[in-house]
Short mmCIF file of C-alpha atoms in Angstrom, two decimals:
data_model
loop_
_atom_site.label_atom_id
_atom_site.label_comp_id
_atom_site.label_asym_id
_atom_site.label_seq_id
_atom_site.Cartn_x
_atom_site.Cartn_y
_atom_site.Cartn_z
CA MET F 1228 -22.70 13.26 7.67
CA THR F 1229 -20.54 12.96 10.62
CA THR F 1230 -16.06 13.07 11.26
CA ALA F 1231 -16.81 11.16 15.05
CA ALA F 1232 -16.26 7.46 15.22
CA SER F 1233 -19.53 7.14 16.65
CA THR F 1234 -23.13 8.45 16.90
CA ARG F 1235 -25.75 8.57 19.44
CA VAL F 1236 -29.12 6.94 18.74
CA ARG F 1237 -31.71 8.69 21.17
CA GLY F 1238 -35.61 7.70 20.87
CA ARG F 1239 -39.06 6.83 22.36
CA ILE F 1240 -41.36 3.95 21.50
CA ARG F 1241 -44.72 4.28 22.01
CA ASP F 1242 -47.57 1.28 21.40
CA ALA F 1243 -50.67 0.41 22.96
CA SER F 1244 -49.21 -2.95 24.12
CA ARG F 1245 -45.80 -3.03 26.27
CA ILE F 1246 -42.42 -3.25 24.19
CA GLN F 1247 -41.22 -6.44 23.86
CA ARG F 1248 -37.78 -5.83 22.46
CA LEU F 1249 -36.06 -2.79 20.99
CA VAL F 1250 -33.22 -4.15 18.47
CA ILE F 1251 -29.94 -1.69 16.47
CA ASN F 1252 -28.37 -3.47 14.21
CA GLY F 1253 -28.99 -6.73 15.98
CA ARG F 1254 -28.63 -5.84 19.41
CA VAL F 1255 -30.75 -5.80 21.69
CA VAL F 1256 -31.46 -2.14 23.32
CA ARG F 1257 -32.17 -1.45 27.05
CA THR F 1258 -35.87 1.19 27.28
CA LEU F 1259 -36.74 2.80 30.25
CA GLY F 1260 -40.56 2.89 31.02
CA THR F 1261 -41.03 5.48 29.07
CA GLY F 1262 -40.43 3.86 26.39
CA SER F 1263 -37.15 6.02 25.64
CA PHE F 1264 -33.77 4.62 24.46
CA ASN F 1265 -30.39 5.85 23.91
CA GLN F 1266 -27.64 3.70 22.59
CA THR F 1267 -23.90 4.41 21.18
CA VAL F 1268 -23.40 3.07 17.76
CA ALA F 1269 -20.14 2.66 16.24
CA LEU F 1270 -19.22 3.76 12.45
CA ARG F 1271 -17.05 2.78 10.14
CA GLU F 1272 -16.39 4.82 7.12
CA GLY F 1273 -18.52 5.29 4.21
CA LEU F 1274 -22.63 5.25 5.00
CA ASN F 1275 -23.89 3.19 7.70
CA VAL F 1276 -27.33 2.28 8.14
CA ILE F 1277 -28.50 2.15 11.47
CA GLU F 1278 -31.25 -0.64 11.48
CA ILE F 1279 -33.92 -0.12 13.76
CA ALA F 1280 -36.95 -3.45 14.80
CA ALA F 1281 -39.26 -2.93 17.86
CA THR F 1282 -41.43 -5.59 18.71
CA ASP F 1283 -44.44 -5.37 20.94
CA SER F 1284 -45.62 -7.97 23.76
CA ALA F 1285 -48.17 -9.31 20.56
CA GLY F 1286 -45.55 -9.84 18.64
CA ASN F 1287 -46.10 -7.26 16.16
CA THR F 1288 -42.24 -5.60 14.85
CA ALA F 1289 -42.39 -2.23 13.46
CA ARG F 1290 -38.70 -0.99 11.47
CA THR F 1291 -37.28 1.95 11.17
CA ALA F 1292 -34.03 2.71 8.72
CA ARG F 1293 -31.46 5.67 9.27
CA ALA F 1294 -28.04 6.64 7.44
CA VAL F 1295 -25.17 8.31 8.42
CA ILE F 1296 -21.53 9.02 6.20
CA GLN F 1297 -18.58 9.21 8.38
CA GLY F 1298 -15.33 10.23 7.34
CA ARG F 1299 -13.37 12.85 6.57
CA PHE F 1300 -14.41 15.50 3.47
CA ALA F 1301 -13.27 17.48 1.24
CA ALA F 1302 -15.60 20.72 0.54
CA LYS F 1303 -17.19 20.84 -2.76
CA GLY F 1304 -14.54 22.50 -5.33
CA ALA F 1305 -11.61 22.02 -2.78
CA PRO F 1306 -8.17 20.49 -4.52
CA LEU F 1307 -7.96 17.22 -3.85
CA PRO F 1308 -3.84 16.81 -3.91
CA GLY F 1309 -2.49 13.66 -4.71
CA ALA F 1310 -5.72 12.23 -6.68
CA LEU F 1311 -3.83 10.88 -9.41
CA ALA F 1312 -0.56 9.21 -10.35
CA LEU F 1313 0.87 7.96 -13.66
CA ARG F 1314 3.71 5.91 -14.73
CA ILE F 1315 5.03 5.75 -18.46
CA ASN F 1316 7.27 2.95 -18.65
CA ARG F 1317 9.55 1.69 -20.93
CA SER F 1318 7.29 0.05 -23.27
CA GLY F 1319 5.35 2.96 -23.39
CA LEU F 1320 8.05 5.45 -23.95
CA GLN F 1321 7.92 4.07 -27.77
CA ALA F 1322 4.48 5.31 -28.29
CA VAL F 1323 5.49 8.80 -26.96
CA ASP F 1324 8.62 8.46 -29.60
CA ARG F 1325 6.12 7.92 -32.84
CA MET F 1326 4.07 10.94 -31.73
CA VAL F 1327 7.14 13.21 -31.23
CA SER F 1328 8.39 11.60 -34.24
CA GLY F 1329 5.00 12.27 -36.23
CA SER F 1330 4.54 15.60 -35.11
CA LEU F 1331 7.65 16.65 -36.29
CA ALA F 1332 7.21 17.94 -40.25
CA ARG F 1333 9.97 17.64 -42.12
CA LYS F 1334 9.43 20.71 -43.94
CA ASP F 1335 9.66 22.69 -40.99
CA PHE F 1336 12.35 21.21 -39.92
CA GLY F 1337 13.99 21.99 -43.24
CA GLU F 1338 12.59 25.80 -43.07
CA ALA F 1339 14.15 26.08 -39.07
CA LEU F 1340 17.62 25.55 -40.95
CA MET F 1341 17.40 27.65 -43.50
CA ARG F 1342 16.28 30.65 -41.60
CA ALA F 1343 19.62 30.41 -39.41
CA ARG F 1344 21.38 33.59 -39.87
CA GLY F 1345 24.14 33.68 -42.00
CA PRO F 1346 27.08 33.93 -43.07
CA LEU F 1347 27.11 30.28 -41.70
CA ALA F 1348 30.64 30.25 -41.96
CA GLU F 1349 34.00 32.85 -42.95
CA ARG F 1350 37.17 31.93 -43.12
CA SER F 1351 41.00 33.56 -45.57
CA TYR F 1352 43.17 31.80 -46.28
CA ARG F 1353 46.53 34.61 -47.99
CA PHE F 1354 44.62 36.62 -50.29
CA VAL F 1355 41.22 34.70 -50.44
CA LYS F 1356 38.70 35.20 -48.47
CA ALA F 1357 35.21 33.41 -49.06
CA LYS F 1358 31.75 33.17 -46.54
CA VAL F 1359 29.34 30.85 -47.22
CA LEU F 1360 25.99 32.68 -47.32
CA ARG F 1361 22.12 31.44 -45.78
CA ALA F 1362 20.68 28.11 -47.32
CA THR F 1363 18.11 29.32 -49.72
CA GLU F 1364 16.89 25.44 -50.18
CA ALA F 1365 16.79 23.01 -47.59
CA GLN F 1366 15.50 18.72 -48.07
CA ILE F 1367 15.35 16.74 -45.25
CA GLY F 1368 14.52 12.86 -44.88
CA ARG F 1369 12.92 10.96 -42.12
CA ILE F 1370 13.07 12.49 -38.19
CA GLY F 1371 12.91 9.68 -35.77
CA ILE F 1372 12.91 10.59 -31.79
CA GLN F 1373 13.50 8.00 -29.48
CA PHE F 1374 13.11 8.64 -25.21
CA THR F 1375 14.83 6.28 -22.80
CA PRO F 1376 14.20 6.90 -18.84
CA SER F 1377 17.46 7.33 -16.13
CA ALA F 1378 18.08 8.29 -13.15
CA SER F 1379 18.81 11.69 -14.06
CA GLY F 1380 15.94 12.80 -16.75
CA LEU F 1381 14.85 11.55 -20.10
CA ARG F 1382 17.03 11.15 -22.22
CA ILE F 1383 16.49 11.61 -26.02
CA ARG F 1384 18.27 10.08 -29.56
CA ALA F 1385 16.73 12.10 -32.65
CA GLU F 1386 18.09 10.70 -36.01
CA ILE F 1387 17.41 13.25 -38.55
CA GLN F 1388 18.27 11.75 -42.37
CA ASP F 1389 19.70 12.84 -45.66
CA ILE F 1390 20.12 16.89 -44.91
CA ASP F 1391 20.46 17.91 -47.69
CA LEU F 1392 21.14 21.84 -47.89
CA LEU F 1393 21.75 24.42 -50.61
CA THR F 1394 23.47 27.79 -50.36
CA LYS F 1395 26.07 30.17 -52.19
CA VAL F 1396 29.72 31.01 -51.15
CA GLU F 1397 30.92 34.66 -51.57
CA VAL F 1398 34.29 34.72 -52.70
CA ASP F 1399 37.07 37.65 -52.42
CA PRO F 1400 39.49 37.15 -53.93
CA ARG F 1401 41.18 40.53 -53.33
CA ILE F 1402 42.63 41.00 -56.34
CA GLY F 1403 40.18 40.48 -58.14
CA PRO F 1404 36.21 41.11 -58.56
CA THR F 1405 33.79 39.20 -55.86
CA PHE F 1406 32.30 36.26 -57.28
CA VAL F 1407 29.61 33.45 -55.89
CA LEU F 1408 29.47 29.91 -56.22
CA THR F 1409 26.94 27.91 -55.67
CA THR F 1410 27.15 24.33 -53.14
CA ARG F 1411 25.69 21.78 -51.09
CA VAL F 1412 25.76 21.37 -47.30
CA GLN F 1413 25.07 17.76 -47.44
CA ALA F 1414 24.92 14.90 -44.47
CA THR F 1415 23.44 11.13 -45.17
CA GLN F 1416 22.56 11.57 -41.03
CA ALA F 1417 22.44 13.84 -38.25
CA THR F 1418 22.33 12.01 -34.82
CA LEU F 1419 21.63 13.90 -31.63
CA SER F 1420 22.13 13.09 -27.78
CA GLY F 1421 20.92 14.97 -24.64
CA THR F 1422 18.55 14.61 -21.79
CA ALA F 1423 15.27 16.34 -21.01
CA SER F 1424 14.96 17.70 -17.66
CA VAL F 1425 10.79 19.06 -16.88
CA ARG F 1426 9.54 21.39 -14.12
CA LEU F 1427 6.52 22.35 -13.69
CA LEU F 1428 6.14 26.23 -13.53
CA GLU F 1429 5.59 27.80 -9.80
CA ARG F 1430 3.24 30.68 -10.51
CA ASP F 1431 1.25 32.29 -13.30
CA ILE F 1432 3.03 34.03 -15.81
CA LEU F 1433 0.66 36.28 -18.60
CA PHE F 1434 -0.44 33.61 -20.39
CA LEU F 1435 1.19 30.75 -19.18
CA LYS F 1436 -0.32 28.71 -16.04
CA LYS F 1437 0.82 27.75 -13.08
CA GLY F 1438 1.70 24.49 -12.88
CA LEU F 1439 2.96 23.99 -16.80
CA PRO F 1440 5.36 21.48 -17.60
CA LEU F 1441 8.41 23.15 -19.11
CA THR F 1442 10.48 20.87 -20.56
CA ARG F 1443 14.44 21.61 -21.43
CA LEU F 1444 17.21 19.79 -23.35
CA GLN F 1445 20.39 19.99 -21.40
CA SER F 1446 23.85 19.71 -23.23
CA PRO F 1447 22.39 18.21 -26.29
CA SER F 1448 25.46 17.02 -28.55
CA VAL F 1449 25.28 16.40 -32.72
CA ARG F 1450 26.96 14.15 -34.44
CA LEU F 1451 27.38 14.61 -38.08
CA ASP F 1452 27.46 10.92 -39.99
CA GLY F 1453 28.34 11.31 -44.38
CA PHE F 1454 28.70 15.03 -43.91
CA SER F 1455 30.24 16.86 -47.47
CA PHE F 1456 30.89 20.47 -48.82
CA ASN F 1457 32.63 21.07 -51.52
CA VAL F 1458 34.00 24.31 -52.89
CA ARG F 1459 35.28 24.32 -56.20
CA GLY F 1460 37.49 27.79 -57.17
CA VAL F 1461 39.28 28.28 -54.47
CA PRO F 1462 42.33 26.69 -52.69
CA SER F 1463 41.99 23.50 -51.25
CA VAL F 1464 43.19 25.03 -47.63
CA LEU F 1465 41.01 27.78 -47.55
CA GLU F 1466 37.85 24.59 -48.73
CA ARG F 1467 39.45 22.64 -45.94
CA LEU F 1468 39.28 25.45 -43.75
CA LEU F 1469 35.58 26.34 -44.60
CA ARG F 1470 34.50 22.63 -44.46
CA GLU F 1471 35.49 22.58 -41.06
CA SER F 1472 33.47 25.57 -39.65
CA MET F 1473 30.41 24.43 -42.46
CA ARG F 1474 30.42 21.29 -40.13
CA LYS F 1475 30.72 23.09 -36.79
CA ARG F 1476 28.00 25.29 -37.74
CA LEU F 1477 25.50 22.52 -39.08
CA GLU F 1478 25.83 20.81 -36.14
CA LYS F 1479 24.91 23.66 -34.23
CA MET F 1480 22.06 24.60 -36.60
CA VAL F 1481 20.76 21.20 -36.23
CA ALA F 1482 20.95 21.11 -32.35
CA GLU F 1483 19.28 24.61 -32.00
CA ALA F 1484 16.24 23.21 -34.37
CA ILE F 1485 15.81 19.73 -33.05
CA GLU F 1486 16.25 20.98 -29.15
CA THR F 1487 13.61 24.30 -30.06
CA ARG F 1488 11.07 21.93 -31.33
CA ILE F 1489 11.25 18.56 -28.92
CA ALA F 1490 10.99 20.45 -26.15
CA ALA F 1491 8.35 21.75 -27.42
CA LYS F 1492 6.52 19.13 -28.49
CA LEU F 1493 7.10 17.42 -25.04
CA THR F 1494 6.24 20.79 -23.28
CA LEU F 1495 2.56 20.34 -25.21
CA ALA F 1496 1.94 16.60 -24.73
CA LEU F 1497 2.58 16.99 -21.15
CA GLY F 1498 0.85 20.40 -20.85
CA GLU F 1499 -2.21 18.64 -22.62
CA VAL F 1500 -1.90 15.76 -19.87
CA LEU F 1501 -1.23 18.62 -17.00
CA SER F 1502 -2.62 21.54 -17.31
CA ARG F 1503 -5.91 21.40 -19.31
CA ASP F 1504 -9.70 21.57 -18.17
CA VAL F 1505 -11.64 19.55 -18.97
CA THR F 1506 -15.63 20.36 -18.94
CA ARG F 1507 -18.51 18.48 -19.75
CA THR F 1508 -22.21 19.63 -19.07
CA ILE F 1509 -24.80 17.99 -17.28
CA ARG F 1510 -28.50 17.97 -17.74
CA GLY F 1511 -27.52 21.70 -18.78
CA VAL F 1512 -25.08 21.88 -15.81
CA ALA F 1513 -21.04 22.49 -16.57
CA VAL F 1514 -19.07 20.44 -14.52
CA THR F 1515 -15.00 21.06 -15.37
CA ALA F 1516 -12.28 18.84 -13.90
CA SER F 1517 -8.95 20.84 -13.70
CA PHE F 1518 -5.63 19.06 -13.36
CA LEU F 1519 -3.28 20.14 -10.32
CA PRO F 1520 0.12 19.01 -11.19
CA GLU F 1521 2.01 18.12 -8.10
CA SER F 1522 5.25 16.71 -9.47
CA ILE F 1523 7.39 15.23 -12.37
CA SER F 1524 10.40 12.87 -12.31
CA ALA F 1525 11.95 9.88 -13.91
CA ASP F 1526 13.98 7.16 -12.69
CA ALA F 1527 15.48 4.17 -14.61
CA ASN F 1528 12.63 2.22 -15.73
CA GLY F 1529 10.07 5.40 -16.19
CA VAL F 1530 9.29 8.53 -15.92
CA LEU F 1531 6.16 9.71 -12.39
CA ILE F 1532 3.94 12.26 -12.98
CA LYS F 1533 1.77 13.02 -10.11
CA THR F 1534 -0.75 15.53 -9.93
CA GLY F 1535 -3.92 16.07 -7.64
CA LEU F 1536 -7.82 17.04 -9.15
CA ARG F 1537 -10.15 19.37 -8.57
CA LEU F 1538 -14.10 19.36 -9.82
CA GLN F 1539 -15.94 22.33 -9.84
CA SER F 1540 -20.28 23.07 -11.59
CA GLY F 1541 -21.40 26.29 -11.63
CA ALA F 1542 -24.36 24.59 -10.35
CA PRO F 1543 -27.09 26.30 -6.97
CA SER F 1544 -25.70 24.46 -3.79
CA ARG F 1545 -28.25 22.55 -1.92
CA ALA F 1546 -26.18 24.45 1.05
CA ARG F 1547 -25.61 21.30 3.15
CA GLY F 1548 -23.57 19.04 3.89
CA PRO F 1549 -19.36 19.00 4.83
CA GLY F 1550 -18.56 17.68 1.15
CA SER F 1551 -17.49 14.62 -0.75
CA LEU F 1552 -15.94 11.62 1.52
CA ARG F 1553 -12.11 11.20 1.39
CA VAL F 1554 -10.91 7.51 1.69
CA SER F 1555 -8.71 6.66 4.10
CA GLY F 1556 -5.43 4.83 2.88
CA GLU F 1557 -2.90 5.15 -0.37
CA LEU F 1558 -3.29 5.18 -4.45
CA PRO F 1559 -2.67 2.03 -6.06
CA SER F 1560 0.97 1.15 -6.28
CA LEU F 1561 2.43 1.35 -9.67
CA SER F 1562 4.43 -1.07 -11.82
CA ARG F 1563 7.54 -0.34 -13.24
CA THR F 1564 6.65 -2.85 -16.17
CA SER F 1565 3.81 -2.36 -18.19
CA GLY F 1566 3.25 0.02 -20.94
CA PHE F 1567 1.37 2.48 -18.35
CA ASP F 1568 0.02 2.37 -15.04
CA LEU F 1569 -2.48 4.91 -13.34
CA GLY F 1570 -3.54 5.31 -10.16
CA LEU F 1571 -6.62 7.46 -9.47
CA GLY F 1572 -7.89 8.34 -5.80
CA LEU F 1573 -11.87 6.96 -4.59
CA ASP F 1574 -11.79 11.11 -3.74
CA ALA F 1575 -12.04 11.83 -7.08
CA VAL F 1576 -14.76 9.57 -7.75
CA ASN F 1577 -16.64 10.49 -4.46
CA GLN F 1578 -16.09 14.56 -5.63
CA ALA F 1579 -17.98 13.98 -8.66
CA ALA F 1580 -20.74 11.81 -7.24
CA TYR F 1581 -20.76 14.86 -4.65
CA LEU F 1582 -20.98 17.52 -7.33
CA ALA F 1583 -23.86 15.48 -9.20
CA TRP F 1584 -25.47 15.39 -5.98
CA ASP F 1585 -25.05 18.36 -4.93
CA ALA F 1586 -26.43 20.03 -8.31
CA ARG F 1587 -29.22 17.91 -8.32
CA LEU F 1588 -28.39 15.37 -11.19
CA LEU F 1589 -29.17 12.79 -9.42
CA ASP F 1590 -33.33 13.44 -8.79
CA LEU F 1591 -34.76 11.68 -10.77
CA ASP F 1592 -38.81 11.73 -12.87
CA LEU F 1593 -38.64 8.49 -14.10
CA HIS F 1594 -42.12 9.17 -16.64
CA LYS F 1595 -39.91 11.25 -18.01
CA GLU F 1596 -36.55 9.89 -18.79
CA LEU F 1597 -35.77 8.31 -22.38
CA ASP F 1598 -34.00 5.85 -20.66
CA VAL F 1599 -36.53 3.52 -19.36
CA PRO F 1600 -37.91 -0.08 -19.95
CA ALA F 1601 -41.51 -0.12 -21.49
CA ALA F 1602 -42.57 -2.34 -18.82
CA LEU F 1603 -41.86 0.47 -15.98
CA LYS F 1604 -42.77 3.40 -17.83
CA ASN F 1605 -46.24 1.21 -18.69
CA LEU F 1606 -46.43 0.26 -15.21
CA ASP F 1607 -50.54 0.89 -14.40
CA GLY F 1608 -53.07 1.50 -11.31
CA LEU F 1609 -54.13 -2.07 -11.59
CA GLN F 1610 -50.54 -3.55 -11.65
CA LEU F 1611 -49.82 -1.80 -8.46
CA GLY F 1612 -52.88 -1.98 -6.61
CA ASN F 1613 -52.20 -6.29 -7.50
CA LEU F 1614 -48.64 -5.45 -5.63
CA LEU F 1615 -50.29 -3.54 -2.66
CA PRO F 1616 -53.74 -4.85 -2.11
CA ALA F 1617 -54.76 -2.50 0.78
CA LEU F 1618 -54.27 0.17 -1.93
CA LYS F 1619 -56.30 -1.87 -4.33
CA GLY F 1620 -59.61 -0.27 -4.18
CA GLN F 1621 -57.71 3.14 -4.92
CA LEU F 1622 -56.12 1.90 -8.39
CA LYS F 1623 -57.45 1.15 -11.21
CA LEU F 1624 -56.81 0.38 -14.73
CA PRO F 1625 -56.49 3.46 -16.62
CA ASP F 1626 -54.45 5.38 -13.74
CA SER F 1627 -51.04 6.10 -14.62
CA ILE F 1628 -48.07 5.25 -12.04
CA GLU F 1629 -45.25 7.70 -11.89
CA VAL F 1630 -41.82 7.50 -9.84
CA GLU F 1631 -39.60 10.38 -8.59
CA VAL F 1632 -36.32 9.82 -6.85
CA ARG F 1633 -34.95 12.46 -4.82
CA PRO F 1634 -31.36 11.34 -2.63
CA GLY F 1635 -30.84 12.90 0.55
CA LEU F 1636 -27.24 12.15 1.01
CA PRO F 1637 -24.91 11.78 -2.10
CA PRO F 1638 -23.29 8.31 -3.53
CA VAL F 1639 -20.13 7.62 -1.26
CA PHE F 1640 -17.72 5.15 -2.67
CA THR F 1641 -15.53 3.10 -0.27
CA LYS F 1642 -12.82 -0.13 -1.11
CA GLY F 1643 -14.77 -2.75 -1.93
CA ARG F 1644 -15.14 -5.59 0.73
CA LYS F 1645 -14.12 -8.69 -2.46
CA ARG F 1646 -11.17 -8.40 -4.35
CA ASP F 1647 -11.18 -5.80 -7.10
CA THR F 1648 -14.49 -4.50 -5.88
CA ILE F 1649 -15.44 -0.89 -5.22
CA GLN F 1650 -18.62 -0.34 -2.63
CA VAL F 1651 -20.72 2.31 -3.47
CA GLY F 1652 -23.36 3.54 -0.91
CA LEU F 1653 -26.47 5.56 -1.21
CA GLY F 1654 -28.61 6.91 1.96
CA ASP F 1655 -31.58 8.13 2.63
CA LEU F 1656 -32.85 7.33 -1.43
CA GLU F 1657 -36.69 9.00 -1.39
CA VAL F 1658 -38.59 7.00 -4.05
CA ARG F 1659 -41.94 8.60 -4.26
CA LEU F 1660 -45.02 7.24 -5.87
CA TYR F 1661 -48.10 8.88 -7.36
CA VAL F 1662 -50.62 7.67 -9.27
CA ARG F 1663 -52.40 10.36 -12.14
CA ASP F 1664 -56.07 9.62 -13.70
CA GLU F 1665 -55.71 8.81 -17.04
CA LEU F 1666 -57.64 12.00 -18.77
CA LYS F 1667 -54.59 13.96 -16.28
CA LEU F 1668 -57.95 16.12 -15.24
CA GLN F 1669 -57.23 15.67 -11.30
CA PRO F 1670 -53.81 16.35 -9.45
CA ARG F 1671 -52.22 13.49 -9.22
CA GLN F 1672 -51.80 11.55 -5.30
CA LEU F 1673 -49.16 10.28 -3.55
CA VAL F 1674 -48.82 6.69 -3.42
CA ALA F 1675 -46.39 6.39 -0.68
CA ARG F 1676 -43.20 7.42 0.10
CA VAL F 1677 -40.49 5.17 0.77
CA GLY F 1678 -37.22 5.88 2.09
CA VAL F 1679 -34.34 3.45 0.46
CA HIS F 1680 -30.94 2.80 2.12
CA LEU F 1681 -28.62 0.29 -0.27
CA GLU F 1682 -25.16 -1.05 -0.84
CA ALA F 1683 -23.76 -2.29 -4.46
CA GLU F 1684 -20.64 -3.22 -5.86
CA ALA F 1685 -19.42 -0.53 -8.69
CA MET F 1686 -17.50 -1.31 -11.89
CA ALA F 1687 -14.67 1.19 -13.39
CA ARG F 1688 -14.23 1.05 -16.77
CA VAL F 1689 -12.59 3.55 -19.24
CA SER F 1690 -14.00 4.80 -22.46
CA GLY F 1691 -12.13 6.98 -24.98
CA ARG F 1692 -10.21 9.38 -22.50
CA GLU F 1693 -12.54 9.31 -19.41
CA LEU F 1694 -13.25 6.77 -16.56
CA LYS F 1695 -16.85 5.65 -16.05
CA VAL F 1696 -18.24 4.73 -12.81
CA SER F 1697 -21.29 1.98 -13.44
CA LEU F 1698 -23.10 0.98 -9.87
CA GLY F 1699 -23.82 -3.10 -10.11
CA LYS F 1700 -26.81 -4.94 -7.92
CA ALA F 1701 -27.49 -3.82 -4.68
CA THR F 1702 -26.14 -6.71 -2.46
CA LYS F 1703 -27.98 -4.77 0.95
CA VAL F 1704 -31.02 -3.02 0.54
CA SER F 1705 -33.46 -1.59 3.45
CA LEU F 1706 -36.86 0.05 3.36
CA VAL F 1707 -38.90 2.62 5.18
CA LEU F 1708 -42.24 3.57 5.04
CA LEU F 1709 -42.07 7.31 5.23
CA GLU F 1710 -46.18 8.13 4.32
CA SER F 1711 -49.14 6.22 2.47
CA PRO F 1712 -51.84 8.89 2.38
CA LEU F 1713 -54.35 6.32 0.48
CA GLY F 1714 -54.10 3.50 3.10
CA LYS F 1715 -51.30 0.93 4.63
CA ALA F 1716 -49.57 0.14 2.02
CA ASP F 1717 -47.16 -3.47 2.26
CA LEU F 1718 -43.79 -3.32 2.47
CA ASN F 1719 -43.30 -6.65 0.87
CA GLY F 1720 -45.31 -5.20 -1.75
CA LEU F 1721 -42.98 -1.87 -1.86
CA GLN F 1722 -40.01 -4.18 -2.31
CA THR F 1723 -41.32 -5.56 -4.75
CA VAL F 1724 -41.90 -2.26 -6.61
CA ILE F 1725 -38.06 -1.06 -5.64
CA ASP F 1726 -36.74 -3.67 -6.75
CA MET F 1727 -38.32 -3.01 -10.23
CA HIS F 1728 -37.25 -0.21 -10.10
CA LEU F 1729 -33.67 -0.05 -8.78
CA PRO F 1730 -31.75 -1.49 -12.02
CA THR F 1731 -32.89 1.48 -13.90
CA ILE F 1732 -32.41 4.13 -10.85
CA LEU F 1733 -28.96 2.66 -10.36
CA LYS F 1734 -28.03 2.52 -14.53
CA LEU F 1735 -29.25 6.62 -14.94
CA GLN F 1736 -27.16 8.11 -11.70
CA SER F 1737 -24.35 5.77 -13.03
CA ARG F 1738 -24.33 8.11 -15.91
CA LEU F 1739 -24.62 11.17 -14.40
CA ILE F 1740 -21.52 10.43 -11.75
CA SER F 1741 -19.04 9.13 -13.95
CA GLY F 1742 -16.98 11.04 -17.08
CA ILE F 1743 -13.72 11.75 -14.57
CA PRO F 1744 -10.98 12.43 -17.16
CA LEU F 1745 -7.64 10.77 -17.48
CA PRO F 1746 -4.67 12.47 -17.85
CA LEU F 1747 -3.61 10.95 -21.70
CA ASP F 1748 -2.61 12.71 -24.57
CA GLY F 1749 -5.45 12.27 -27.15
CA LYS F 1750 -2.79 11.39 -30.29
CA LEU F 1751 -2.08 8.28 -27.29
CA GLY F 1752 -4.34 5.27 -27.58
CA LEU F 1753 -4.93 2.53 -24.63
CA ARG F 1754 -4.99 -1.33 -24.97
CA ALA F 1755 -4.07 -4.51 -23.11
CA LEU F 1756 -6.28 -2.21 -20.04
CA SER F 1757 -6.81 -4.20 -17.13
CA ILE F 1758 -8.75 -1.99 -14.16
CA ARG F 1759 -8.03 -3.38 -10.47
CA SER F 1760 -8.98 -1.62 -7.01
CA GLN F 1761 -6.97 -1.34 -4.07
CA ASP F 1762 -6.54 0.07 -0.91
CA ALA F 1763 -8.41 3.47 -1.78
CA GLY F 1764 -8.35 4.06 -5.41
CA LEU F 1765 -8.43 2.43 -8.86
CA GLY F 1766 -5.48 1.47 -10.75
CA LEU F 1767 -5.41 1.05 -14.59
CA ARG F 1768 -2.79 -0.79 -16.33
CA GLY F 1769 -2.09 -1.79 -20.19
CA ASP F 1770 -0.09 0.14 -23.20
CA LEU F 1771 -0.07 2.83 -25.06
CA ARG F 1772 -0.44 2.84 -28.84
#
């Protein structure tokens, strides 16, 4: 793994006959009389497989290959700034409307109005003084919330229907005993208008975490329709004065109750999206993803959220390698018309892959895995001997074959060569073939140790609230025979054995590096989802429901 733009390939070729030609990555390289060579090879971002082939005067060719990952790297567990951007546009905000409206309980809102401190209104006229005491009962109709994006923030319109409060009015005529009247405060609809501003907490405060989005409703105003408040038994002038005071107080009570609850619901919803840690356990290893909010803003089309991401695991480290690959380029451009559009950098996918590799989660013993085709699990010595004729005498029918996979480098994801594709490179993937006698009385024997370097296309999909990445069919495979203790194994036969196992290996490794959480509230569903690859990331576009 290197940050350099090129690497030098040095070595020496030894052969009983004269070396006719040396080729490195398709280019003929000059060798000295001693058989030594020294060649500079340019590197591109991601996995580079350096293939070396030497041919002697008799036409015999020996091949080998080395893998190098080139690019910038992020240290294990380091934050990835700008890893993710999310737009929720007008149609997507309608789903947020429904979610917040459904979470505002009418009973809770009514109780908030009843908790308003009394007296709610107090006026006097000549010798009569009257004050409205606290409400003792409250009935509330439907509550609806609508969010509209604007350059100044998120405009909010809340409608509360059929407000009905039961109150008592204490009347002091001063020239007689005080008496109490029961009456109702009613409005067919209360409409609140305001603009929500959201800021991110700049530092930890008590139990509040840095980056927590805090919502505040600015300049809320309330209009009451169908307001009525009648007090019999007092002068009409005093009744009119009380009515006007009670109207203003009810407007203030509604504003306070709605402002507090909408701000709290938005803070909780955004906090669920931005300030949560998600932990998954993979083969006994806890892997935690943390969103690191960077900014949140609104414009005339919607809301834009930008956040960093950090992935961490508690597993012991391999203590090698500079960290996960950082892919150059920008996040996918975000649409202002779809319900939501999310851009996720490939850096996040690479960090997930690096953590899985570093924790040895990608080490596979195929004979112990559950999800392996029976044809592979039941591979016996006779079948393997037919594929490797030179070893046929060493392999018997009852012998069982065990396959282990040990990746020497982490998988790396880069921009695909085709539109809307991702490329994955797996270098130094060591595949070990063992033979074990039927009764397992003897230690198993190593048949071959093969180095595999491959490239494959990767596909992305969404499952629940996670991004899953699956490794597709290998598009390029290079094999190197590292060891064959039982006799020289045929490389073509080994290629067949590896080809048989590769789909299963890629499938199992896909599961172990997948599962990147998405910043979406669990109450919001996804529909009409499309996934695209663009520049240095993945774009997820669709609607919310």
